[in-house]
């Protein structure tokens, strides 16, 4: 087991198509069966934006154009930094990748808030919808210190 | 030797005191003798902002209040992501830490552009001064693919 002294970057995005956003239901642990925005560990040789787009393709077989910075979540208890962008689906085509059970486009009123996999995803979506209602595109920092719900 | 599959985060800031900014001359390799903004590897258990403030204290014995996001530099050739913030010195007190030969406050006209240690630092300072002249505080993304000057 490698002991990392430095935090790992997790990159993700909120892919939008018209007024809906794309969510994935996880086919793997942790949090199998719960919902998430497409996100995963950044790899060597890619930019943050490329990592966010790659994760979206891997988890939802969807091609996106990555937009503005949305959220930076310092998950200090897990030694991770989650960086989330806005993104636009280039066409309404998607399907579950190997790590997803189900993928779909949802209205704000349909978001399964009580079945989201991770607190960073919930924070990201709350900021996304708050900014969208206010007609702005800002970025938001937070720190999450507590563990995810069991 | 540990082989990292994931990029490392480097956190730094541009500390300001009135119209001057704080720079450090490096006492260590790489780029010994060249100038840099305070920056270094983020460690476990801290937020991005805490890492930027810690590095400033370690390298310049200066206490800062970290402000807005300034630059995100994807240094893909080195598998690093450099994240730079604006910061304010709480008082004009500083001195070289063990990794610095010299630390000082400089006007824009005094920046040693040809003696900067790293391209990410040069990018950060150029954006900082451009935004300051324009009276705005934005954040800027770039990718650096080439190696630093020898």
XYZ file of C-alpha atoms in Angstrom, chain A:
150
model
C 0.000 0.000 0.000
C 1.322 3.366 -1.037
C 1.074 6.037 1.619
C 0.384 9.387 -0.021
C 1.586 12.497 1.724
C -0.263 14.725 -0.716
C -3.952 15.109 -1.510
C -5.429 13.587 -4.635
C -7.468 15.590 -7.126
C -10.944 14.418 -8.063
C -12.340 16.120 -11.169
C -15.950 16.270 -12.198
C -18.612 18.302 -13.944
C -22.304 19.117 -14.066
C -23.225 18.298 -17.675
C -26.243 20.255 -18.910
C -28.585 19.805 -21.838
C -31.113 22.608 -22.073
C -32.618 22.845 -18.585
C -31.686 19.349 -17.496
C -28.513 17.935 -15.999
C -26.960 14.529 -16.348
C -26.602 12.269 -13.311
C -25.202 8.748 -12.954
C -26.274 5.988 -10.585
C -23.199 4.203 -9.319
C -22.530 0.554 -10.225
C -19.522 0.342 -7.903
C -18.605 0.865 -4.284
C -18.437 3.134 -2.420
C -22.081 4.194 -2.457
C -23.266 1.646 -5.015
C -26.792 2.495 -6.176
C -26.534 6.167 -5.210
C -26.471 9.103 -7.606
C -23.537 11.305 -8.557
C -22.307 13.837 -11.050
C -19.602 12.314 -13.282
C -16.286 12.587 -11.386
C -13.120 10.661 -10.648
C -9.404 10.813 -9.972
C -7.362 13.076 -12.221
C -4.578 11.219 -14.015
C -1.127 12.215 -15.165
C -0.749 14.047 -18.461
C -4.171 15.677 -18.536
C -5.498 19.091 -17.565
C -8.290 19.519 -15.020
C -10.752 20.170 -17.822
C -9.620 17.109 -19.780
C -9.980 14.963 -16.664
C -13.535 16.213 -16.090
C -14.491 15.473 -19.713
C -12.842 12.022 -19.623
C -14.699 11.035 -16.464
C -17.984 12.107 -18.042
C -17.255 9.961 -21.056
C -16.211 6.945 -18.974
C -19.195 7.059 -16.629
C -21.922 8.256 -18.978
C -20.560 7.770 -22.531
C -21.342 11.447 -23.009
C -19.190 14.033 -24.763
C -19.075 17.441 -23.082
C -17.538 20.835 -23.554
C -16.184 21.850 -20.165
C -17.074 25.390 -19.091
C -16.511 27.551 -16.047
C -15.253 26.555 -12.635
C -18.146 25.766 -10.302
C -16.897 24.316 -7.006
C -13.705 23.452 -5.160
C -14.375 21.122 -2.250
C -11.533 20.472 0.168
C -12.344 17.004 1.514
C -9.673 17.143 4.175
C -10.793 14.013 6.030
C -10.118 11.974 2.869
C -7.086 13.957 1.680
C -8.819 14.873 -1.540
C -9.672 18.053 -3.392
C -12.762 17.824 -5.593
C -12.845 20.327 -8.437
C -16.123 20.648 -10.345
C -16.874 22.499 -13.572
C -19.988 23.399 -15.495
C -20.218 21.528 -18.795
C -22.448 21.314 -21.867
C -23.489 18.086 -23.539
C -22.727 18.416 -27.236
C -25.753 16.266 -28.039
C -28.329 14.461 -25.867
C -26.547 11.136 -26.186
C -25.480 9.112 -23.163
C -25.560 5.607 -21.740
C -24.223 3.875 -18.645
C -20.459 3.256 -18.708
C -19.060 0.278 -16.784
C -19.161 2.167 -13.464
C -22.791 3.276 -13.824
C -26.077 1.395 -13.456
C -28.138 4.143 -14.994
C -27.616 7.586 -16.524
C -30.227 10.230 -17.204
C -31.115 13.878 -17.713
C -33.057 15.439 -14.848
C -34.856 18.677 -14.099
C -34.017 20.506 -10.893
C -37.291 19.226 -9.394
C -36.273 15.627 -10.108
C -32.859 15.610 -8.397
C -32.773 12.708 -5.888
C -31.292 14.816 -3.070
C -31.669 12.073 -0.464
C -29.983 9.518 -2.697
C -26.860 11.409 -3.695
C -23.644 9.433 -3.237
C -21.325 12.150 -1.910
C -21.569 15.403 0.046
C -19.261 17.115 -2.478
C -21.742 16.296 -5.241
C -24.610 17.685 -3.207
C -22.664 20.882 -2.517
C -21.824 21.170 -6.209
C -25.424 20.749 -7.340
C -26.768 23.192 -4.729
C -24.304 25.864 -5.916
C -25.079 25.079 -9.539
C -28.817 25.593 -9.156
C -28.436 28.641 -6.888
C -26.179 30.317 -9.461
C -28.437 29.327 -12.330
C -31.500 30.840 -10.633
C -29.533 34.016 -10.008
C -28.274 34.140 -13.607
C -24.615 34.019 -12.641
C -21.620 31.685 -13.051
C -19.454 31.908 -9.972
C -17.090 29.507 -8.248
C -17.398 28.361 -4.656
C -14.956 26.976 -2.117
C -15.826 24.828 0.847
C -14.285 22.341 3.232
C -15.965 19.060 4.133
C -14.592 17.487 7.258
C -17.209 14.916 8.198
C -17.597 11.473 6.698
C -20.248 10.703 4.130
C -23.547 9.353 5.372
C -23.357 5.592 5.875
